[in-house]
CSV table of C-alpha atoms in Angstrom, one decimal:
chain,number,residue,atom,x,y,z
Y,118,UNK,CA,-13.8,-85.0,-49.1
Y,119,UNK,CA,-12.5,-85.9,-46.2
Y,120,UNK,CA,-14.7,-85.8,-42.9
Y,121,UNK,CA,-13.8,-85.7,-39.6
Y,122,UNK,CA,-17.0,-86.5,-37.0
Y,123,UNK,CA,-17.3,-86.2,-32.7
Y,124,UNK,CA,-20.1,-87.6,-30.9
Y,125,UNK,CA,-21.5,-85.9,-28.4
Y,126,UNK,CA,-21.9,-82.7,-29.9
Y,127,UNK,CA,-21.7,-82.0,-26.0
Y,128,UNK,CA,-22.1,-84.1,-22.7
Y,129,UNK,CA,-22.2,-82.7,-18.7
Y,130,UNK,CA,-20.6,-85.1,-16.7
Y,131,UNK,CA,-19.5,-85.8,-12.5
Y,132,UNK,CA,-16.4,-84.5,-11.1
Y,133,UNK,CA,-14.5,-88.4,-11.0
Y,134,UNK,CA,-16.4,-89.7,-13.5
Y,135,UNK,CA,-14.4,-91.2,-16.2
Y,136,UNK,CA,-16.7,-89.9,-20.2
Y,137,UNK,CA,-15.4,-92.2,-23.6
Y,138,UNK,CA,-15.1,-88.9,-26.7
Y,139,UNK,CA,-15.4,-90.5,-30.2
Y,140,UNK,CA,-14.3,-89.6,-34.1
Y,141,UNK,CA,-14.8,-91.4,-37.5
Y,142,UNK,CA,-12.8,-90.2,-40.1
Y,143,UNK,CA,-12.8,-90.6,-43.9
Y,144,UNK,CA,-9.8,-89.4,-44.8
Y,145,UNK,CA,-6.9,-91.2,-47.2
Y,146,UNK,CA,-4.9,-92.1,-47.3
Y,147,UNK,CA,-4.6,-91.6,-43.5
Y,148,UNK,CA,-1.1,-90.3,-41.8
Y,149,UNK,CA,-1.7,-89.2,-38.4
Y,150,UNK,CA,-5.1,-89.0,-36.0
Y,151,UNK,CA,-4.5,-85.8,-32.9
Y,152,UNK,CA,-7.0,-84.8,-29.9
Y,153,UNK,CA,-6.6,-81.4,-29.2
Y,154,UNK,CA,-7.7,-79.6,-25.6
Y,155,UNK,CA,-9.0,-75.9,-26.0
Y,156,UNK,CA,-10.5,-73.7,-23.7
Y,157,UNK,CA,-12.7,-71.4,-24.0
Y,158,UNK,CA,-11.1,-68.9,-26.6
Y,159,UNK,CA,-7.6,-69.8,-26.5
Y,160,UNK,CA,-6.0,-71.9,-28.9
Y,161,UNK,CA,-6.1,-75.7,-29.0
Y,162,UNK,CA,-3.2,-77.6,-27.3
Y,163,UNK,CA,-2.1,-81.1,-28.3
Y,164,UNK,CA,-3.3,-84.2,-25.8
Y,165,UNK,CA,-2.0,-87.4,-28.3
Y,166,UNK,CA,-0.8,-88.0,-32.1
Y,167,UNK,CA,-1.4,-91.8,-33.7
Y,168,UNK,CA,-0.4,-92.6,-36.6
Y,169,UNK,CA,-1.2,-96.4,-38.7
Y,170,UNK,CA,0.3,-98.5,-36.7
Y,171,UNK,CA,-0.4,-97.6,-33.2
Y,172,UNK,CA,-4.0,-98.7,-31.0
Y,173,UNK,CA,-3.9,-96.7,-28.3
Y,174,UNK,CA,-1.6,-93.5,-26.7
Y,175,UNK,CA,-1.6,-92.6,-23.5
Y,176,UNK,CA,-1.4,-89.2,-22.0
Y,177,UNK,CA,-1.9,-88.2,-18.8
Y,178,UNK,CA,-5.6,-88.9,-17.3
Y,179,UNK,CA,-6.4,-88.8,-20.9
Y,180,UNK,CA,-6.6,-92.5,-23.3
Y,181,UNK,CA,-6.5,-91.9,-27.0
Y,182,UNK,CA,-7.3,-95.4,-29.2
Y,183,UNK,CA,-7.0,-95.7,-33.5
Y,184,UNK,CA,-9.1,-98.3,-35.2
Y,185,UNK,CA,-7.5,-97.7,-38.4
Y,186,UNK,CA,-9.8,-100.7,-40.0
Y,187,UNK,CA,-13.0,-98.6,-39.1
Y,188,UNK,CA,-11.7,-95.5,-39.4
Y,189,UNK,CA,-12.8,-94.2,-35.7
Y,190,UNK,CA,-11.1,-93.3,-32.5
Y,191,UNK,CA,-11.6,-92.6,-29.1
Y,192,UNK,CA,-11.1,-90.6,-26.3
Y,193,UNK,CA,-11.6,-91.4,-22.5
Y,194,UNK,CA,-11.2,-89.6,-19.9
Y,195,UNK,CA,-10.5,-91.3,-16.8
Y,196,UNK,CA,-11.0,-89.5,-13.3
Y,197,UNK,CA,-12.2,-85.7,-14.6
Y,198,UNK,CA,-11.3,-83.0,-13.2
Y,199,UNK,CA,-12.6,-79.7,-13.2
Y,200,UNK,CA,-10.7,-78.3,-15.4
Y,201,UNK,CA,-11.3,-81.1,-18.4
Y,202,UNK,CA,-13.8,-78.6,-18.9
Y,203,UNK,CA,-12.9,-77.8,-23.0
Y,204,UNK,CA,-13.8,-78.7,-26.2
Y,205,UNK,CA,-11.4,-81.8,-27.7
Y,206,UNK,CA,-11.1,-81.3,-31.4
Y,207,UNK,CA,-10.1,-84.6,-33.6
Y,208,UNK,CA,-7.6,-83.9,-35.9
Y,209,UNK,CA,-7.5,-86.2,-39.4
Y,210,UNK,CA,-4.3,-85.7,-42.0
Y,211,UNK,CA,-3.6,-87.7,-45.1
Y,212,UNK,CA,-0.7,-88.8,-46.4
Y,213,UNK,CA,1.1,-86.5,-48.5
Y,214,UNK,CA,-1.5,-83.8,-47.5
Y,215,UNK,CA,-0.5,-80.4,-46.1
Y,216,UNK,CA,-3.7,-80.0,-44.2
Y,217,UNK,CA,-5.5,-81.4,-41.0
Y,218,UNK,CA,-9.2,-82.1,-41.1
Y,219,UNK,CA,-11.0,-81.1,-38.0
Y,220,UNK,CA,-14.3,-82.3,-35.9
Y,221,UNK,CA,-16.5,-79.9,-35.0
Y,222,UNK,CA,-15.6,-81.0,-31.6
Y,223,UNK,CA,-17.5,-82.2,-28.3
Y,224,UNK,CA,-17.8,-79.5,-26.1
Y,225,UNK,CA,-16.6,-81.1,-21.9
Y,226,UNK,CA,-18.8,-79.7,-19.6
Y,227,UNK,CA,-17.6,-81.4,-15.6
Y,228,UNK,CA,-19.6,-80.4,-12.9
Y,229,UNK,CA,-18.2,-80.4,-8.6
W,111,UNK,CA,11.2,-71.2,-25.8
W,112,UNK,CA,8.7,-68.9,-26.9
W,113,UNK,CA,5.5,-70.8,-28.1
W,114,UNK,CA,3.3,-69.1,-30.4
W,115,UNK,CA,2.6,-66.2,-29.9
W,116,UNK,CA,-0.2,-63.9,-32.0
W,117,UNK,CA,-1.5,-59.7,-32.4
W,118,UNK,CA,-3.3,-58.6,-31.0
W,119,UNK,CA,-5.6,-60.5,-29.2
W,120,UNK,CA,-8.4,-59.1,-30.1
W,121,UNK,CA,-9.7,-56.9,-32.2
W,122,UNK,CA,-13.1,-54.3,-33.6
W,123,UNK,CA,-13.3,-53.3,-37.5
W,124,UNK,CA,-16.3,-52.4,-38.8
W,125,UNK,CA,-17.8,-53.7,-42.3
W,126,UNK,CA,-16.5,-53.4,-45.7
W,127,UNK,CA,-13.0,-52.2,-43.7
W,128,UNK,CA,-9.5,-54.7,-43.5
W,129,UNK,CA,-7.1,-55.7,-41.0
W,130,UNK,CA,-4.1,-57.4,-40.7
W,131,UNK,CA,-3.2,-60.1,-37.8
W,132,UNK,CA,0.2,-61.1,-36.7
W,133,UNK,CA,1.7,-64.7,-36.0
W,134,UNK,CA,5.2,-64.8,-34.7
W,135,UNK,CA,6.0,-69.4,-35.2
W,136,UNK,CA,7.5,-71.7,-31.8
W,137,UNK,CA,11.1,-71.9,-31.8
W,138,UNK,CA,12.7,-73.4,-34.5
W,139,UNK,CA,9.8,-74.1,-36.6
W,140,UNK,CA,9.5,-72.9,-40.5
W,141,UNK,CA,6.2,-73.5,-41.6
W,142,UNK,CA,2.8,-71.5,-40.2
W,143,UNK,CA,-1.1,-71.9,-41.1
W,144,UNK,CA,-3.8,-69.5,-40.6
W,145,UNK,CA,-6.8,-71.5,-39.2
W,146,UNK,CA,-10.3,-69.8,-38.7
W,147,UNK,CA,-12.8,-71.1,-36.1
W,148,UNK,CA,-16.6,-69.6,-35.8
W,149,UNK,CA,-18.0,-69.6,-32.4
W,150,UNK,CA,-19.0,-73.4,-32.0
W,151,UNK,CA,-17.1,-74.7,-34.8
W,152,UNK,CA,-14.2,-76.1,-35.4
W,153,UNK,CA,-11.5,-74.9,-36.8
W,154,UNK,CA,-12.4,-74.8,-41.0
W,155,UNK,CA,-7.8,-74.1,-43.1
W,156,UNK,CA,-7.5,-70.7,-44.4
W,157,UNK,CA,-3.6,-71.4,-45.8
W,158,UNK,CA,-0.2,-72.3,-44.8
W,159,UNK,CA,2.9,-71.2,-45.7
W,160,UNK,CA,6.3,-72.4,-46.1
W,161,UNK,CA,9.5,-70.6,-47.3
W,162,UNK,CA,7.6,-67.3,-47.8
W,163,UNK,CA,5.3,-69.0,-50.0
W,164,UNK,CA,1.5,-70.4,-49.7
W,165,UNK,CA,2.0,-73.8,-50.6
W,166,UNK,CA,-1.8,-75.3,-49.5
W,167,UNK,CA,-4.9,-73.3,-49.1
W,168,UNK,CA,-8.4,-74.0,-48.0
W,169,UNK,CA,-11.7,-72.7,-49.4
W,170,UNK,CA,-11.5,-69.4,-49.1
W,171,UNK,CA,-11.5,-66.8,-50.9
W,172,UNK,CA,-9.8,-64.3,-52.8
W,173,UNK,CA,-9.7,-61.2,-49.2
W,174,UNK,CA,-7.9,-64.0,-47.3
W,175,UNK,CA,-4.8,-63.0,-48.4
W,176,UNK,CA,-1.2,-63.8,-46.2
W,177,UNK,CA,2.6,-63.7,-46.1
W,178,UNK,CA,5.8,-65.6,-44.7
W,179,UNK,CA,9.1,-62.9,-43.7
W,180,UNK,CA,12.5,-64.2,-44.1
W,181,UNK,CA,12.4,-64.2,-40.0
W,182,UNK,CA,9.7,-67.5,-40.5
W,183,UNK,CA,7.0,-64.7,-38.6
W,184,UNK,CA,2.8,-64.6,-40.7
W,185,UNK,CA,0.8,-62.4,-42.0
W,186,UNK,CA,-3.3,-63.0,-42.4
W,187,UNK,CA,-4.4,-60.5,-44.2
W,188,UNK,CA,-8.3,-59.2,-44.9
W,189,UNK,CA,-10.3,-57.0,-47.1
W,190,UNK,CA,-13.2,-56.2,-47.2
W,191,UNK,CA,-14.7,-57.2,-44.4
W,192,UNK,CA,-18.2,-59.0,-43.9
W,193,UNK,CA,-19.6,-60.1,-40.4
W,194,UNK,CA,-20.1,-63.5,-41.5
W,195,UNK,CA,-15.3,-63.0,-41.4
W,196,UNK,CA,-16.5,-62.9,-37.1
W,197,UNK,CA,-13.9,-65.1,-35.2
W,198,UNK,CA,-11.0,-67.2,-33.7
W,199,UNK,CA,-8.9,-66.4,-36.0
W,200,UNK,CA,-5.4,-69.1,-35.6
W,201,UNK,CA,-2.3,-69.1,-36.0
W,202,UNK,CA,0.0,-72.4,-35.8
W,203,UNK,CA,3.3,-73.2,-36.7
W,204,UNK,CA,5.6,-77.0,-36.9
W,205,UNK,CA,8.5,-77.8,-39.6
W,206,UNK,CA,8.8,-79.3,-42.3
W,207,UNK,CA,5.1,-79.4,-42.9
W,208,UNK,CA,1.3,-80.0,-41.2
W,209,UNK,CA,0.2,-83.7,-42.5
W,210,UNK,CA,3.1,-85.2,-40.5
W,211,UNK,CA,4.8,-83.2,-38.1
W,212,UNK,CA,3.4,-81.7,-34.4
W,213,UNK,CA,1.5,-78.9,-34.7
W,214,UNK,CA,2.2,-76.0,-32.3
W,215,UNK,CA,-1.3,-73.3,-31.9
W,216,UNK,CA,-0.8,-70.3,-31.0
W,217,UNK,CA,-3.2,-68.3,-28.1
W,218,UNK,CA,-5.6,-66.6,-31.9
W,219,UNK,CA,-6.9,-63.2,-32.6
W,220,UNK,CA,-10.2,-62.5,-31.8
W,221,UNK,CA,-11.9,-60.1,-34.8
W,222,UNK,CA,-15.5,-59.3,-34.9
W,223,UNK,CA,-16.7,-57.7,-37.4
W,224,UNK,CA,-19.7,-54.6,-37.0
């Protein structure tokens, strides 16, 4: 069964600080990995999408890394802002499969 | 360029009732996927529609059914509602399939079953 596990489940950081979220997956054969940001009660919004050959991708203050050999990804948030408070979901797609495997998400709370 | 839209925003139903949720995909997209997201959980895949047919289905009972119209919009129907069906229902659209293409999510419909 394809699985996506995220850690930590939640974290609290002070405004201006950095943080890193982790994602481990067993999805195979791998197609791509996405990170989404989901504000409470809203639909997820895509931050990055990486294929097998990509090791890192940035979107503003968000930087995602991918190690396809160890099946691990991370999302680094730099200089956090209050608006970064949200759930961050890791989503992995298997090749030739229409379904996406979602992690449970990491809830990030940024405090002033 | 309109994004993915869903209606209604919120809905309250009673156990045993039936509900229909609607989704209009992003302009130019032809594929619609539906997800159920319980509080504090990641979205769970219900099914995907392409060319007016159900192409793939997740682990959901037959009480969950759907439809895609020629204009690519879609409906999700849930019969014989249970308390456990209370969740945020997300619609996502893409072009040609979910695996290799970007999915854009709508704002969701919050369903409460009492």
